[in-house]
CSV table of C-alpha atoms in Angstrom, one decimal:
chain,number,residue,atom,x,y,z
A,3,UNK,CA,0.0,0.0,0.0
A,4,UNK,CA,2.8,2.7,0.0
A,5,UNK,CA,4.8,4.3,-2.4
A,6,UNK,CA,8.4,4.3,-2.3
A,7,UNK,CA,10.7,7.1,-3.5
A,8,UNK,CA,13.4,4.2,-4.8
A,9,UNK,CA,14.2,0.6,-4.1
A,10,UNK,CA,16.7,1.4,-1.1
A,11,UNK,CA,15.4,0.0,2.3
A,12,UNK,CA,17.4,0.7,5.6
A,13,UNK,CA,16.8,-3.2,7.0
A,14,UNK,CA,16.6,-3.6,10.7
A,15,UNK,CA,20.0,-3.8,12.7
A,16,UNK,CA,20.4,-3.4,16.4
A,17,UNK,CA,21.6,0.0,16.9
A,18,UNK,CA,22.2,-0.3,20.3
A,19,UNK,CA,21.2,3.1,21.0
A,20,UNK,CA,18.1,2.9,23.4
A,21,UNK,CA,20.0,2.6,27.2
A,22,UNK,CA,16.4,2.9,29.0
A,23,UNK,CA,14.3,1.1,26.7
A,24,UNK,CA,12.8,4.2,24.9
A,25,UNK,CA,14.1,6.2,22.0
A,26,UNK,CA,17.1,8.9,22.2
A,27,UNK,CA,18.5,11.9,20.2
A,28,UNK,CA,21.1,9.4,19.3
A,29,UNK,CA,18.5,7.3,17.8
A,30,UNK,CA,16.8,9.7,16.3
A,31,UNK,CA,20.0,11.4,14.4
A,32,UNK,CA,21.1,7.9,13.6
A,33,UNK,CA,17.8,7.4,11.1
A,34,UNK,CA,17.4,10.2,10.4
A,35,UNK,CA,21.0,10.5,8.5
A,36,UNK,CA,19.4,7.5,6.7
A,37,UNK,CA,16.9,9.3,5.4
A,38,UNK,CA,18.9,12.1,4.0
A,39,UNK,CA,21.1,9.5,2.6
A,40,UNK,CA,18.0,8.7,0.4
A,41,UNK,CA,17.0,5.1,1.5
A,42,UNK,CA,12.9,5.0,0.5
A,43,UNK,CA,12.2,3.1,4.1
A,44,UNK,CA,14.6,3.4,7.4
A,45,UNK,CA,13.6,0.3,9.5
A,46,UNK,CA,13.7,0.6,13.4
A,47,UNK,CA,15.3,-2.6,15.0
A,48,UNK,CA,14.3,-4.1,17.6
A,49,UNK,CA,10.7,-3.0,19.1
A,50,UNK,CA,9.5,-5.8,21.3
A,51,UNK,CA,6.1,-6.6,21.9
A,52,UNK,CA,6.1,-6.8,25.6
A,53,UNK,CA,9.1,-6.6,28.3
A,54,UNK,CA,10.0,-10.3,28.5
A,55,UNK,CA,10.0,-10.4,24.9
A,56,UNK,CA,13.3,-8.6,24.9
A,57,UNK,CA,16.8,-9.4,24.1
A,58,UNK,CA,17.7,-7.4,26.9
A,59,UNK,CA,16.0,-4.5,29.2
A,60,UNK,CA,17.5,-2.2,27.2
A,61,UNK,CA,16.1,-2.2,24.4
A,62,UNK,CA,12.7,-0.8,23.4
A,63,UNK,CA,9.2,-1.9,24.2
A,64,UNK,CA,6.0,-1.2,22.8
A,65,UNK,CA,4.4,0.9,25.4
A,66,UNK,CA,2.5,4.7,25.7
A,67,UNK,CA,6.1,5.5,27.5
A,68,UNK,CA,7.9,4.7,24.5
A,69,UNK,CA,5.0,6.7,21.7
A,70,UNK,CA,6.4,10.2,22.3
A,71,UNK,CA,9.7,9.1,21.6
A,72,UNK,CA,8.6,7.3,18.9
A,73,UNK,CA,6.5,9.8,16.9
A,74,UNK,CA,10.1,12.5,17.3
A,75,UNK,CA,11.6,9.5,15.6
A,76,UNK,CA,9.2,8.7,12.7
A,77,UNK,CA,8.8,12.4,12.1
A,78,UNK,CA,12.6,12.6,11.8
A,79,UNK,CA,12.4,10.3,9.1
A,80,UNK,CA,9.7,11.8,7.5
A,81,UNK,CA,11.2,15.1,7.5
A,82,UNK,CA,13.6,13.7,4.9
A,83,UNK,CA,11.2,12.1,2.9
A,84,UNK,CA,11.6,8.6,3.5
A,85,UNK,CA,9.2,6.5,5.2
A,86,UNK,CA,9.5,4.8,8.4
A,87,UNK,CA,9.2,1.1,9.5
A,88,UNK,CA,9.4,-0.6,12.7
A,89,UNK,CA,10.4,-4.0,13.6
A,90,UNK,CA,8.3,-5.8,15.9
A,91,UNK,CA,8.8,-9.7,17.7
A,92,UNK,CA,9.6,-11.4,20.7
A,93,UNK,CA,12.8,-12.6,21.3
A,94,UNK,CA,12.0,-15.8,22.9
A,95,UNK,CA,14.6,-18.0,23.7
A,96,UNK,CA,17.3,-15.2,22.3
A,97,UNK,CA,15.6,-13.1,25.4
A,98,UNK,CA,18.2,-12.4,28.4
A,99,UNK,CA,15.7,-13.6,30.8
A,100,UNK,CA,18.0,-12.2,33.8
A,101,UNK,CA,18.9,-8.7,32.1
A,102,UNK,CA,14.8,-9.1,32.0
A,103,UNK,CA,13.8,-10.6,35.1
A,104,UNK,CA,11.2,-12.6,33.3
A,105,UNK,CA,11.1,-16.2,31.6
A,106,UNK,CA,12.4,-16.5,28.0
A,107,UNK,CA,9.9,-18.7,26.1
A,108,UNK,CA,9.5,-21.0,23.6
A,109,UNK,CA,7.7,-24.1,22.0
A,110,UNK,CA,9.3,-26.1,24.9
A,111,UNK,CA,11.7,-26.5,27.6
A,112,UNK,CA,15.0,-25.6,24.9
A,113,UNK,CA,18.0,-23.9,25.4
A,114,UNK,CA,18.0,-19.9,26.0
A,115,UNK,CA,21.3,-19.1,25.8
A,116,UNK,CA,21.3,-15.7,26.7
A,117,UNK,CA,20.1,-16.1,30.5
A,118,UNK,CA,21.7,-20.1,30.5
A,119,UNK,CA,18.4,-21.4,30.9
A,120,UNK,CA,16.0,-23.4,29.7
A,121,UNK,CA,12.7,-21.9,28.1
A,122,UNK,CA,9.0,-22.0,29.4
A,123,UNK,CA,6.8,-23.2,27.1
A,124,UNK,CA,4.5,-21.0,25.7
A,125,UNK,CA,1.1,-22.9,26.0
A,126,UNK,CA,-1.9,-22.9,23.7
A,127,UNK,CA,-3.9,-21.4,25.9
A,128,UNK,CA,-1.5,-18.6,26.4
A,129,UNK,CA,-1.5,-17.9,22.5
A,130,UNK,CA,-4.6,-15.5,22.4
A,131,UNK,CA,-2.3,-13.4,24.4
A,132,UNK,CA,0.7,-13.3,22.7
A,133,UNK,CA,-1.6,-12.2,19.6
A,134,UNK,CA,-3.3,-9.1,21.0
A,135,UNK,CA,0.9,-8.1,22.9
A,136,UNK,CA,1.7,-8.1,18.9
A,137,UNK,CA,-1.7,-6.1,18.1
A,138,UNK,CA,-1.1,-3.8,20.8
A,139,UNK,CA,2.2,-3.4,19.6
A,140,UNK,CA,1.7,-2.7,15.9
A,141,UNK,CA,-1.6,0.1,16.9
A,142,UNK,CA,1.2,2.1,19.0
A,143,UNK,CA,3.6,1.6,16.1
A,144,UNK,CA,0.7,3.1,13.8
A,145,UNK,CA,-0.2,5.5,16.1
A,146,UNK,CA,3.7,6.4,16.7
A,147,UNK,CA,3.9,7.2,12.9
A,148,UNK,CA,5.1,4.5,11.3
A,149,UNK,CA,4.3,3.5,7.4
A,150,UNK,CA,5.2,-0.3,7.6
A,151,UNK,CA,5.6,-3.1,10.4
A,152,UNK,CA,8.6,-5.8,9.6
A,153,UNK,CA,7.8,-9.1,12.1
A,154,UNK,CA,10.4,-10.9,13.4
A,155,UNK,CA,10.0,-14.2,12.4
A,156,UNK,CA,14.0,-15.0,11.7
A,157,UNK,CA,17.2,-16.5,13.9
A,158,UNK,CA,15.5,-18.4,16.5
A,159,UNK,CA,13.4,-15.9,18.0
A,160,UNK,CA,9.9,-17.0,19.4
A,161,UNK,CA,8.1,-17.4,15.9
A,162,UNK,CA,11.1,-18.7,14.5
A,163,UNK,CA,11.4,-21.5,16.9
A,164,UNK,CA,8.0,-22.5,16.5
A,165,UNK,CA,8.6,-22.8,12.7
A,166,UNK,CA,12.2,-24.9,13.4
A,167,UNK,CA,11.6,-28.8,13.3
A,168,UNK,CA,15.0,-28.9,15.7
A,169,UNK,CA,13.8,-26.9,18.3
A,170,UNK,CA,10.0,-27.0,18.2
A,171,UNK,CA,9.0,-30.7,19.7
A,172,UNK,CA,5.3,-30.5,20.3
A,173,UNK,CA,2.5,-32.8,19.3
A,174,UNK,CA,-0.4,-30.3,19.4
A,175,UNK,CA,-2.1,-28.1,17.0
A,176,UNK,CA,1.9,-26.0,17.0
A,177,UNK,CA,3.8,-28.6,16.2
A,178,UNK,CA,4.6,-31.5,13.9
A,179,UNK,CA,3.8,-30.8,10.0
A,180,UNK,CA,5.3,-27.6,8.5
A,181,UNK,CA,1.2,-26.3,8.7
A,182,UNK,CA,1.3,-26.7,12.4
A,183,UNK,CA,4.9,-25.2,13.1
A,184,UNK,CA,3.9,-22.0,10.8
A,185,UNK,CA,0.4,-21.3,12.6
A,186,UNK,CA,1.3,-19.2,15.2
A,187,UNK,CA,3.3,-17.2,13.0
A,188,UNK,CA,0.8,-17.0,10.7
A,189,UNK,CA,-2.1,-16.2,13.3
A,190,UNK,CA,0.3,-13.4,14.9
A,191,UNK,CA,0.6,-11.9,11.3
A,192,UNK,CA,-3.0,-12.3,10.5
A,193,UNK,CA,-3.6,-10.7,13.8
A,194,UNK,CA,-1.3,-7.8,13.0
A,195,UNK,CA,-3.0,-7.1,10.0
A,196,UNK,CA,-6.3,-6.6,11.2
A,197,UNK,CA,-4.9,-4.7,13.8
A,198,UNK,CA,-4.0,-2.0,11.6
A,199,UNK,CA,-5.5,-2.3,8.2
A,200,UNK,CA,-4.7,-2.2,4.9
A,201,UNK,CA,-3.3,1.1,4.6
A,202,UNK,CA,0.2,0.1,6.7
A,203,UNK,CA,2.7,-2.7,5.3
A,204,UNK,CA,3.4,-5.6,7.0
A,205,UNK,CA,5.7,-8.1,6.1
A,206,UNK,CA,7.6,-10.8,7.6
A,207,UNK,CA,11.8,-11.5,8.6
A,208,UNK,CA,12.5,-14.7,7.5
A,209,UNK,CA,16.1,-16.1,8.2
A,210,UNK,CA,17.6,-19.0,5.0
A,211,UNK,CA,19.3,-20.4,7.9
A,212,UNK,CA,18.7,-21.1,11.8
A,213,UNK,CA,22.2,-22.1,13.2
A,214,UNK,CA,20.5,-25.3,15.0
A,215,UNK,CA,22.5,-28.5,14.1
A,216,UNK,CA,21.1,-32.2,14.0
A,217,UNK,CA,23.5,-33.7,16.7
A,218,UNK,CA,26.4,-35.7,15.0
A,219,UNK,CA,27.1,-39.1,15.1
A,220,UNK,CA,28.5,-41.2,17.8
C-alpha cells in the first residue's frame, strides 16, 4: 500500500542506541541520517512486543512511554522524505531472561542461551495473548507514525522457533507438519493485519538459515 521514493530500504540492525528502553536523540539522528542518505524506508530494529520479549531490558518496548519518543523519531524520518518502518517480535529463547527478570519462552523446555536457561513453554492457551501483545504493539507503532511493520520471524526468535523442526518438539495443533509449526506465526501476522488495516505494510523476517545442528554421530 505505499509508495516508495526508490528501491533502497534501511533493513533492521540493532543500533544499540536505546540505554532505558525508549528512544534517544542518538536514535533519532542515527535514522534520520538514513533518510537524508535517500533510503525509500529506514527500519527501526528491535521493538519488542512486551518486556520479556526482549533481548535485553535495554532495548525498546511497545508501550505509551515509549509513543512520544517514537512519533520524534518517525517524524525525523519523514522530514527527509523517507518513510519509516518498525520491527516488531519477541525474542523468545534469544531473550536475556536475567537482564529481564522474566522467563524467556519457547515451543518447549529448549536452550536460551542468553540467560543459561532453559525456556518456558508457551502454552496454547497462552496464544490468544501473545496475539493481541503483537496487536497492541503494531496500533502504537501506527499510532507512533510509522508507514510499515517488519515481524520478526527470523534467527531463532519466538516465531522462529516454533517454525524450526529442531527446536520446536510439540505434538499439538503448533507442532509437527510444517502447517502446524507455521500457525502461530501466521495467526500473529493475520492478527497484526487486522490490527491495523490495509493502509500500513506488513511483512515478515525470515532467516535461510537457523544455526541449529542435527546432533552428529556417535
Amino acid at each position: 500500500p505505499l509508495h516508495l521514493r526508490n528501491r533502497l530500504i534501511k533493513c533492521a540492525t540493532f543500533e544499540g542506541m536505546t540505554p532505558d528502553a525508549v528512544v534517544t536523540d542518538e536514535l533519532i539522528e542515527f535514522h534520520r541520517e538514513h533518510a537524508a542518505g535517500g533510503v525509500a524506508i529506514s527500519t527501526v530494529a528491535y521493538c519488542a512486543v512486551s518486556p520479556e520479549g526482549r533481548t535485553d531490558r535495554h532495548q525498546i518496548w511497545m508501550r505509551d512511554e515509549a509513543v512520544p519518543g517514537l512519533r520524534r523519531l518517525t517524524d525525523a524520518i519523514h522530514s527527509e522524505g523517507a518513510l519509516a518502518a518498525a520491527q516488531l517480535g519477541h525474542a523468545g529463547a534469544v531473550a536475556n531472561s536475567v537482564s529481564n527478570r522474566a522467563k524467556a519462552l519457547g515451543p518447549g523446555a529448549i536452550p536460551a542461551p542468553m540467560g543459561m536457561s532453559l525456556t518456558q513453554k508457551l502454552d496454547a492457551d497462552d496464544v490468544p495473548a501473545l496475539r493481541a501483545k503483537f496487536a497492541d504493539a503494531a496500533r502504537l507503532a501506527v499510532d507512533s507514525g510509522f508507514d510499515a511493520l517488519e515481524i520478526h520471524c527470523g534467527h531463532n526468535y519466538l516465531l522462529s522457533s516454533f517454525l524450526s523442526p529442531l527446536l520446536n518438539h510439540r505434538r499439538d495443533a503448533y507442532g509437527g507438519s510444517l502447517i502446524n509449526r507455521a500457525r502461530l506465526a501466521r495467526e500473529v501476522i493475520e492478527t497484526v493485519r487486522e490490527a491495523v488495516g490495509p493502509d500500513v505494510a506488513v511483512w515478515a523476517k525470515l532467516n535461510m538459515f537457523d544455526g541449529v545442528g542435527r546432533p552428529g554421530p556417535g
